[in-house]
Tab-separated table of C-alpha atoms in Angstrom:
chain	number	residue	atom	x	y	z
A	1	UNK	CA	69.988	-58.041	138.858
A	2	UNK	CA	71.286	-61.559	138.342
A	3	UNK	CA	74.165	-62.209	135.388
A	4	UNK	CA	73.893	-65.957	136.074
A	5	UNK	CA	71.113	-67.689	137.363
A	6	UNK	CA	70.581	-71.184	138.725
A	7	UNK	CA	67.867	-73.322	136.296
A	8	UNK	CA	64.881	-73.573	137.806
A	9	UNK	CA	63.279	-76.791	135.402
A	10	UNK	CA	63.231	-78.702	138.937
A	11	UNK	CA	60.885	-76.184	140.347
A	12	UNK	CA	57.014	-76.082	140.892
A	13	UNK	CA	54.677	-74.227	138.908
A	14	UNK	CA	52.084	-72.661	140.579
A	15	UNK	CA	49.016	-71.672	138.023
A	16	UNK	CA	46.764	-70.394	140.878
A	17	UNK	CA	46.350	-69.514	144.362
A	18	UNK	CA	48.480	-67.390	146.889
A	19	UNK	CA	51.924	-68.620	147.622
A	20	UNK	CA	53.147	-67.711	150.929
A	21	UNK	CA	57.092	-67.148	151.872
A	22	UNK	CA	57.748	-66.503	155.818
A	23	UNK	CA	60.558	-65.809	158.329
A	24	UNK	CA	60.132	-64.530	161.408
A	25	UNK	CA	60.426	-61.221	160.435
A	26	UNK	CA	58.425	-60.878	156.655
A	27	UNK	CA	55.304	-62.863	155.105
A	28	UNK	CA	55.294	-62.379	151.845
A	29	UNK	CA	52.108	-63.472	150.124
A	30	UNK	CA	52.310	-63.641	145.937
A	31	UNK	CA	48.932	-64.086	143.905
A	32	UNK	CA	49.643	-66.699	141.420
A	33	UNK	CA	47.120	-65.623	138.533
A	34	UNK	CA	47.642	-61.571	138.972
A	35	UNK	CA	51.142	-61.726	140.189
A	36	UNK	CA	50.724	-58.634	142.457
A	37	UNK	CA	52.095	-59.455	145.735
A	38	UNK	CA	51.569	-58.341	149.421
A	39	UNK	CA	54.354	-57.814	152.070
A	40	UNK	CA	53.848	-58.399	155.746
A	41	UNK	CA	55.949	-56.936	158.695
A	42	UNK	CA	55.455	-59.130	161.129
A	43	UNK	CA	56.251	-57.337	164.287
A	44	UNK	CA	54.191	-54.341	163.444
A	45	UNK	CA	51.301	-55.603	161.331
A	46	UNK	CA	52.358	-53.230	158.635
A	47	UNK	CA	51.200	-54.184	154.818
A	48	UNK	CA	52.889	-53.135	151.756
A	49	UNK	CA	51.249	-53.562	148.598
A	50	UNK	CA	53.263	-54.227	145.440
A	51	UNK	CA	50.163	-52.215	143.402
A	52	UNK	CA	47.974	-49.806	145.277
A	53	UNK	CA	44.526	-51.582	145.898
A	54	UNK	CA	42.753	-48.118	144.773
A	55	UNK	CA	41.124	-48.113	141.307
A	56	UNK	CA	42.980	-46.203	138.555
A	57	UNK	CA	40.189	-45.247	135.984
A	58	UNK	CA	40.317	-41.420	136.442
A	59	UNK	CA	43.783	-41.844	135.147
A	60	UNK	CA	45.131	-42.296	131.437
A	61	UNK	CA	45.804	-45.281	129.803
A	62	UNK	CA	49.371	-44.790	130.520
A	63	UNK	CA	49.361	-44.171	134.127
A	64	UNK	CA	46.732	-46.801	134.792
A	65	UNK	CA	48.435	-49.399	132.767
A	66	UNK	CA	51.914	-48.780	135.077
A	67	UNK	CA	49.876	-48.332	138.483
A	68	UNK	CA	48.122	-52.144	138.079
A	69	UNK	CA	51.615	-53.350	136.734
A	70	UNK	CA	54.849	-54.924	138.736
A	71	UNK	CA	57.005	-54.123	135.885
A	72	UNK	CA	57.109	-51.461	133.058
A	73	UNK	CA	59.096	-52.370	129.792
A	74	UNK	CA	60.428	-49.455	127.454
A	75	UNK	CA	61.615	-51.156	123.907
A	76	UNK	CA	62.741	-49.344	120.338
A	77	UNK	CA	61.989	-50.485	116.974
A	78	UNK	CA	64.287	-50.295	114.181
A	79	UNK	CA	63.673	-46.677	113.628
A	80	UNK	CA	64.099	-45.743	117.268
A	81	UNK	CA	60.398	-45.235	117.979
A	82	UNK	CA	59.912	-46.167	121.730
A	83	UNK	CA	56.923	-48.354	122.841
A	84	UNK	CA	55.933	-49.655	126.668
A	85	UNK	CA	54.532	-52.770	127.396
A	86	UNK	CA	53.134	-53.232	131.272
A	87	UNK	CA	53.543	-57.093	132.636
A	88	UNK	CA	49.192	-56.941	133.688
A	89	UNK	CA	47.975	-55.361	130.066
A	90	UNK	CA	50.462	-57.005	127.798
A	91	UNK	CA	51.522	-60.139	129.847
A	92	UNK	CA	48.981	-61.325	132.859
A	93	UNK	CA	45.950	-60.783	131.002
A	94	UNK	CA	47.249	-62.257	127.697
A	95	UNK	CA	47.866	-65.602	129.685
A	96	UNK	CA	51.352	-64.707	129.218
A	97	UNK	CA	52.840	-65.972	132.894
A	98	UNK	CA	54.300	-68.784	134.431
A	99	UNK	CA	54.880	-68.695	138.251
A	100	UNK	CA	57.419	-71.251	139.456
A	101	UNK	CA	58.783	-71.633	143.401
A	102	UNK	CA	61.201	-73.511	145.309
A	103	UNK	CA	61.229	-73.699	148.899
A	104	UNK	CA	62.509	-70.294	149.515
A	105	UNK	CA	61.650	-68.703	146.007
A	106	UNK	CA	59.385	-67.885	143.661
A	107	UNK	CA	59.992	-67.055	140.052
A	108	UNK	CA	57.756	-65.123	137.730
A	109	UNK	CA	58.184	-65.141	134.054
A	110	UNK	CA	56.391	-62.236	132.078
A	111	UNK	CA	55.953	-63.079	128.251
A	112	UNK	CA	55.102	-59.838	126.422
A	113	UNK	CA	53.820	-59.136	123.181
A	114	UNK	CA	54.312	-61.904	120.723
A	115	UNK	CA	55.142	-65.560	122.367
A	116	UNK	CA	55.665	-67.033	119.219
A	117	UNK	CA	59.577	-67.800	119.688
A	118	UNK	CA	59.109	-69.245	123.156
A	119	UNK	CA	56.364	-71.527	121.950
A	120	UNK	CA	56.939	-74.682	120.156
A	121	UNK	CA	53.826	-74.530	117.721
A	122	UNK	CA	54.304	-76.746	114.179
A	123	UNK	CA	53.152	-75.510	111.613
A	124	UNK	CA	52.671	-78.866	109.887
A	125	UNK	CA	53.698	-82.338	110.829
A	126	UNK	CA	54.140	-86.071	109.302
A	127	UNK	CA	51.088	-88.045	109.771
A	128	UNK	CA	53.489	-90.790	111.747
A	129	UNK	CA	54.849	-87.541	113.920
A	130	UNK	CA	51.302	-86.655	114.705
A	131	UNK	CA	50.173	-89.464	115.639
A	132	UNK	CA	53.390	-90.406	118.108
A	133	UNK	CA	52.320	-87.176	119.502
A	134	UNK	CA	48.932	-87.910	119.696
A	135	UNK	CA	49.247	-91.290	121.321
A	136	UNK	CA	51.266	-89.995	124.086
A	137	UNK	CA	48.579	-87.698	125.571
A	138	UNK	CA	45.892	-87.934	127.672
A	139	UNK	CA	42.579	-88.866	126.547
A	140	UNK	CA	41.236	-85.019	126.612
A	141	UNK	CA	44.208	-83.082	125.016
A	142	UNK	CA	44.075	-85.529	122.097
A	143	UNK	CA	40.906	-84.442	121.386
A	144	UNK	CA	41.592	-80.709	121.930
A	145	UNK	CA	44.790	-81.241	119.936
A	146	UNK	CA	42.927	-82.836	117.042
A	147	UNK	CA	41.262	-79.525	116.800
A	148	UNK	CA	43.645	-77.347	116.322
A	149	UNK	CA	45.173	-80.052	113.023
A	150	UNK	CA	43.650	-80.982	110.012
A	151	UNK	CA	44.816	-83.653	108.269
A	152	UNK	CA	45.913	-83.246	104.140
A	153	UNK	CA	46.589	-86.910	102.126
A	154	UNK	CA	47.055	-87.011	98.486
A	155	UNK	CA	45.035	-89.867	98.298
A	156	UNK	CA	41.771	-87.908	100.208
A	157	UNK	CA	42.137	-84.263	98.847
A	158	UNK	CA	40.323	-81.819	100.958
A	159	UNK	CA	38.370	-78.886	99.562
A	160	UNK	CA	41.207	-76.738	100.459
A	161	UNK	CA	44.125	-79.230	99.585
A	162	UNK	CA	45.312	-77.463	95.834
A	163	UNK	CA	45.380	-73.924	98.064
A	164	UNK	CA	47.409	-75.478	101.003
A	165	UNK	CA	49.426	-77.815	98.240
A	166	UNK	CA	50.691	-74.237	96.976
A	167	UNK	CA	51.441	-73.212	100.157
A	168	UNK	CA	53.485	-76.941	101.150
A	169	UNK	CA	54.945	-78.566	98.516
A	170	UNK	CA	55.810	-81.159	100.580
A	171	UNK	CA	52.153	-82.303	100.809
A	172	UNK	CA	52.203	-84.180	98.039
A	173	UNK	CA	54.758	-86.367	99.261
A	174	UNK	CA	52.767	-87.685	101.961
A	175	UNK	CA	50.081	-87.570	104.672
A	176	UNK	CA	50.621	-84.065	107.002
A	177	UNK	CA	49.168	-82.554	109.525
A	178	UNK	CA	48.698	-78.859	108.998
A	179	UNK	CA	47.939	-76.340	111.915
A	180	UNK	CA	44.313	-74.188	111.212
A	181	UNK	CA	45.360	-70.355	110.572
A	182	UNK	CA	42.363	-69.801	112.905
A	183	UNK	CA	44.227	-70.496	116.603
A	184	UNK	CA	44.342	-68.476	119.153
A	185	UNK	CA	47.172	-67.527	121.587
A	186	UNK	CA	45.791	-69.155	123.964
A	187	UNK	CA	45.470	-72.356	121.968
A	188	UNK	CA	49.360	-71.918	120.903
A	189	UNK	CA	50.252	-71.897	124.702
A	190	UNK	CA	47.622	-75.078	125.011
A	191	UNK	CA	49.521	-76.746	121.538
A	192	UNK	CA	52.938	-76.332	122.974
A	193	UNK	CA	52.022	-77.445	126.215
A	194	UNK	CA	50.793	-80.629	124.408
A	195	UNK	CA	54.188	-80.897	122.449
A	196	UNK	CA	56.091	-80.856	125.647
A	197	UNK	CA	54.021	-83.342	127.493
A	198	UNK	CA	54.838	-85.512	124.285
A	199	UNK	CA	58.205	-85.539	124.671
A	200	UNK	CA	58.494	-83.967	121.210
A	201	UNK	CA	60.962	-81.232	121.140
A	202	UNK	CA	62.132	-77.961	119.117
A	203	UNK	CA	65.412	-79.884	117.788
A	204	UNK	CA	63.102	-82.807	116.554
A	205	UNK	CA	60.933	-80.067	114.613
A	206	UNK	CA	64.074	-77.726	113.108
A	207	UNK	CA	65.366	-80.934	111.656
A	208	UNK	CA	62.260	-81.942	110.054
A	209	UNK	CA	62.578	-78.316	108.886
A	210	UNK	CA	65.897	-79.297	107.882
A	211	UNK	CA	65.622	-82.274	106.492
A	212	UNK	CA	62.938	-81.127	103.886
A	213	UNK	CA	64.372	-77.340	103.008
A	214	UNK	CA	61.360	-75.960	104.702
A	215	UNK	CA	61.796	-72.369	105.740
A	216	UNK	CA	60.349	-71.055	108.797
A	217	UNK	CA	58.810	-67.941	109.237
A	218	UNK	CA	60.093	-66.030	111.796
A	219	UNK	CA	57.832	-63.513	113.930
A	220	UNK	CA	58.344	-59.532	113.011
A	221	UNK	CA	56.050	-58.680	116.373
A	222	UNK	CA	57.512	-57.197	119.575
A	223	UNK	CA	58.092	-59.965	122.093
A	224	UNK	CA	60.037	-60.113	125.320
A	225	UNK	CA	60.321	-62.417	128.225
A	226	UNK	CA	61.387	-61.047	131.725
A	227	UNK	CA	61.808	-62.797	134.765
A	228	UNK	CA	61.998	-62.291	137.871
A	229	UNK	CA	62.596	-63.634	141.296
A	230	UNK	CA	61.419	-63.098	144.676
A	231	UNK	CA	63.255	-64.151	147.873
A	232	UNK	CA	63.080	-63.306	151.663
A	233	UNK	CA	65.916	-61.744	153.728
A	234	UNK	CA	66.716	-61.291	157.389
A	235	UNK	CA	64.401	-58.070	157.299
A	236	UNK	CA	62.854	-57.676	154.393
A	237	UNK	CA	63.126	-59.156	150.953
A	238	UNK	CA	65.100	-59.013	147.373
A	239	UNK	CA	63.771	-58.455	144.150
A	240	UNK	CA	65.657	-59.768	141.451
A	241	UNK	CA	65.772	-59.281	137.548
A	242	UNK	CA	66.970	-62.667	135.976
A	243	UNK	CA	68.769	-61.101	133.253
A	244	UNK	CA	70.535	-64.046	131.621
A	245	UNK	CA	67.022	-65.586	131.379
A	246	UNK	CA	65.585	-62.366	129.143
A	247	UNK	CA	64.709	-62.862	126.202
A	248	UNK	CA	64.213	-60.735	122.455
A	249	UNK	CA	61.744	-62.164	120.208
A	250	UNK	CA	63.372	-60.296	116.939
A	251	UNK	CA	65.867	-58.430	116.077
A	252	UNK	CA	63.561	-55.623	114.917
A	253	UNK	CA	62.700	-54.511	118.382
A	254	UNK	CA	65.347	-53.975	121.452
A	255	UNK	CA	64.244	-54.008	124.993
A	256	UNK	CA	65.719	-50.786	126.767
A	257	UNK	CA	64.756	-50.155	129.874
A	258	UNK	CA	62.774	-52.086	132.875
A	259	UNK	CA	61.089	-50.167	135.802
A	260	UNK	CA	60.857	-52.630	138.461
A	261	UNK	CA	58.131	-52.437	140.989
A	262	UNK	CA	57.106	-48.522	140.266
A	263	UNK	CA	54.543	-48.729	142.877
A	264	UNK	CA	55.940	-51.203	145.619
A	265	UNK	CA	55.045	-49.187	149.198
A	266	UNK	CA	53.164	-46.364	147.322
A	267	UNK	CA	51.914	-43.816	149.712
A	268	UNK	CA	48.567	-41.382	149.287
A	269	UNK	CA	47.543	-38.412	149.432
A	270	UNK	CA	47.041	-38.871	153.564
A	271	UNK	CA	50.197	-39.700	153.830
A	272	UNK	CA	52.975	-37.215	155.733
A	273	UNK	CA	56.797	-37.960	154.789
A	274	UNK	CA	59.632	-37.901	152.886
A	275	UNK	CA	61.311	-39.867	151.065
A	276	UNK	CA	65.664	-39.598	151.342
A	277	UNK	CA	67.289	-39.613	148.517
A	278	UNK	CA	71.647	-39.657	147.784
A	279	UNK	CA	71.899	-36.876	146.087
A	280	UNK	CA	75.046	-35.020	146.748
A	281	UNK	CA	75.297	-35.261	150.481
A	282	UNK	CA	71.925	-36.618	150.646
A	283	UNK	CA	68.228	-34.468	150.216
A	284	UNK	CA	64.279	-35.284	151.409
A	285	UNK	CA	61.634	-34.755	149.461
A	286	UNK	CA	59.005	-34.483	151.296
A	287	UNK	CA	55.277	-35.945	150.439
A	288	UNK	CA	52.119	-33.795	150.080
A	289	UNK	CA	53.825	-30.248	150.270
A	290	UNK	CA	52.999	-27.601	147.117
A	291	UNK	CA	56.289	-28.492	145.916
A	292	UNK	CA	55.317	-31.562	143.574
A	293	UNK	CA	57.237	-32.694	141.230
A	294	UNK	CA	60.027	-35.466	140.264
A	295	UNK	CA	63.302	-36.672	140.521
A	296	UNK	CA	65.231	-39.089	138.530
A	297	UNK	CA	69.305	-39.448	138.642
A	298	UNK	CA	71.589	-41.943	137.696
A	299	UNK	CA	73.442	-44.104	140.354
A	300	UNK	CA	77.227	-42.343	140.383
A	301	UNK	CA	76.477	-39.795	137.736
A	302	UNK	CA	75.932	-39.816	133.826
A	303	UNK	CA	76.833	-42.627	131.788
A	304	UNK	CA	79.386	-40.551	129.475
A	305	UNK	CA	79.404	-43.771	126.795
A	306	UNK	CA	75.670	-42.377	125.988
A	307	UNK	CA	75.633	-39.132	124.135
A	308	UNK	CA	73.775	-36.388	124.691
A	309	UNK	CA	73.289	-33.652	122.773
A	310	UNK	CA	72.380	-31.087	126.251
A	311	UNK	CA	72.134	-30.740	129.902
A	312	UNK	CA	69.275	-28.511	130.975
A	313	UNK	CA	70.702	-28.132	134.663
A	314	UNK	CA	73.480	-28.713	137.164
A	315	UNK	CA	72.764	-31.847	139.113
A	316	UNK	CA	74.340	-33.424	141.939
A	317	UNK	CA	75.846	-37.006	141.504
A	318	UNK	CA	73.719	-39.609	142.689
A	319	UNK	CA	76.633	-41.184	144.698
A	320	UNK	CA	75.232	-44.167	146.450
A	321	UNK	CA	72.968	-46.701	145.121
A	322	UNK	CA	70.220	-46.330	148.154
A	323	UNK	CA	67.225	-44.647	148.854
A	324	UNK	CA	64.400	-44.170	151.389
A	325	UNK	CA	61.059	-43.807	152.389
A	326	UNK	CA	59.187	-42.373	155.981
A	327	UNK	CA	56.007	-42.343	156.584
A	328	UNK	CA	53.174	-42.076	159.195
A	329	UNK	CA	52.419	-46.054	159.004
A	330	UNK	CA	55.954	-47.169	158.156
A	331	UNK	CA	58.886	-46.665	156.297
A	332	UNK	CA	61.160	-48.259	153.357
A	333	UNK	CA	64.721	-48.903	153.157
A	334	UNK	CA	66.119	-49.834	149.442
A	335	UNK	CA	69.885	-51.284	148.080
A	336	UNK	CA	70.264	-51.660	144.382
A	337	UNK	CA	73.056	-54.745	145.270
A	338	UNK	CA	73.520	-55.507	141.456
A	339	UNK	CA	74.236	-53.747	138.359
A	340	UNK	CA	73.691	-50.228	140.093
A	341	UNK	CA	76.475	-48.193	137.635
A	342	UNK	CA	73.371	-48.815	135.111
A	343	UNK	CA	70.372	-47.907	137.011
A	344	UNK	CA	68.176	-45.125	137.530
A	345	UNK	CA	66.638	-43.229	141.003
A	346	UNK	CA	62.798	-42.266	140.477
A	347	UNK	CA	60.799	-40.137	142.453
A	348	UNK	CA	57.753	-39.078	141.896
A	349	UNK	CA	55.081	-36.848	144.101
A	350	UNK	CA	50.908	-36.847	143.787
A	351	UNK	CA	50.338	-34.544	141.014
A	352	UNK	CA	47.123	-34.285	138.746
A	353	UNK	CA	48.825	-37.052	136.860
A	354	UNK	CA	50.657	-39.483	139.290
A	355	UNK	CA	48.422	-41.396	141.721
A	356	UNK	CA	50.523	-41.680	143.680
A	357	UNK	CA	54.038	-40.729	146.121
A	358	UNK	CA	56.382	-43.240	144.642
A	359	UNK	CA	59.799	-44.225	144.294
A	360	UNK	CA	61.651	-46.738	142.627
């Protein structure tokens, strides 16, 4: 994990394509629209896959939804119901990514759920505002834009202008612009990618809001944004959770947990192995035997400021934050290098419902 983080506004996004990172050890190859990724070792020709390539559909919903996903997200509501969100169902295919790199990075943010606080959408806007806005775009996003806002004068009442006077006072001070309730997501990403090209910004909105007494509404709906970063390393490369850039839509739901490439290196049911694991002194578990099963353990033991109301079994202390994978066509070797006293070990063999051997 990363506490602080360098800014990355500088950066290039990357909307599409396959962006490549290479040493002379590691090609790592990153799918700009799916975000799954591919991982090269270039002295043996080995390939490992950050998602298995095999279809998922005799799966559930769950399982599938983690197995075609780079990251899992656990959050609680209020009432500490737990709900997951996976960064393909609820992020890629939502349009909810933005891929930046540097020249030895890439960054991927994963918006999930409700966008609405990252997204600088007005709901209404001075005619003079507008049209600044307007002016400053090209040719075919003030057209598009001009879809999306209708305009409401006191002078020209619209059909609808005594029902959206009720709703905005302030519309019979003036001309407005007033955002159609019919707008997609994908239009709000489209809006406030129009705003920023503008130059107009979320302090010049909030003190419009200001200025005028004009509430808000703020979003009830789950939404999180999780980034994170990508960079090669003298053999291999580092996966990084940006977690001063995370962000909570509402205060209503908490984000809780994070499983971070679940499937990275996933082995089937061909496979012969083990995977090593510091448990105690150390213990394999080994891959297609008739012992299946899983494992999960806490880096250096419990976390005794959590209660818990039982332990079903002895354990062994999880004493170093490694672990370890050997198989047939190649092998693994994994360092949690940040924020390990909070992080879980996860094993898990093929069963009737895993895909998969796995371990993250």
């Amino acid at each position: 994990l990363a506490a602080v983080s360098e800014t990355d506004d500088d950066w290039e996004s990357v909307d599409s394509g396959v962006i490549t990172l290479q040493n002379d050890i590691v090609r790592f190859e990153l799918d700009a629209q799916t975000t799954h990724f591919t991982v090269t070792d270039l002295r043996s020709g080995k390939q490992y896959l950050s998602v298995p390539a095999e279809e998922s559909a005799t799966f559930s919903e769950e399982v599938s939804n983690r197995l075609e996903s780079e990251l899992t997200i656990r959050y609680y509501d209020e009432n500490s119901a737990g709900f997951y969100m996976y960064s393909t169902a609820d992020s890629v295919d939502n349009n909810g990514v933005t891929v930046k790199r540097s020249a030895d990075r890439i960054r991927v943010y994963y918006s999930f759920g409700s966008q609405d606080a990252e997204l600088l959408v007005p709901e209404l806007l001075p005619a003079a505002d507008f049209e600044r806005i307007t002016e400053a775009l090209s040719s075919s996003a003030r057209r598009r834009i001009n879809i999306y806002y209708s305009l409401y004068s006191p002078s020209e009442q619209n059909e609808d202008y005594a029902a959206m006077l009720e709703k905005y006072p302030i519309l019979a001070s003036g001309d407005f612009y007033v955002l159609d309730d019919s707008v997609s997501s994908l239009n709000r990403m489209d809006i406030s990618g129009y705003m920023s090209q503008a130059g107009y910004t979320r302090e010049e909105y909030e003190q419009f809001l200001a200025d005028n007494g004009i509430e808000q509404a703020k979003s009830e709906e789950p939404g999180f944004v999780v980034p994170v970063e990508y960079e090669l390393t003298a053999d291999g490369f580092r996966a990084r959770l940006l977690t001063d850039k995370i962000t909570e839509q509402t205060e209503r739901y908490k984000l809780v947990t994070i499983d971070l490439l679940q499937f990275f290196g996933a082995c089937g049911s061909q496979e012969n192995g083990y995977y090593l694991v510091p448990d105690g002194s150390g213990a394999l578990i080994e891959m297609n035997t008739s012992n299946t099963g899983s494992f999960s353990s806490s880096f250096y033991g419990n976390d005794y400021s959590l209660y818990s109301e039982e332990q079903t079994m002895l354990t062994q202390n999880t004493m170093l934050p490694v672990w370890g994978m050997s198989a047939q066509s190649g092998g693994l070797f994994a360092i949690t290098e940040g924020a390990a006293a909070v992080a879980d070990l996860n094993v898990q063999t093929i069963s009737a419902s895993n895909p998969a051997h796995t371990a993250w």
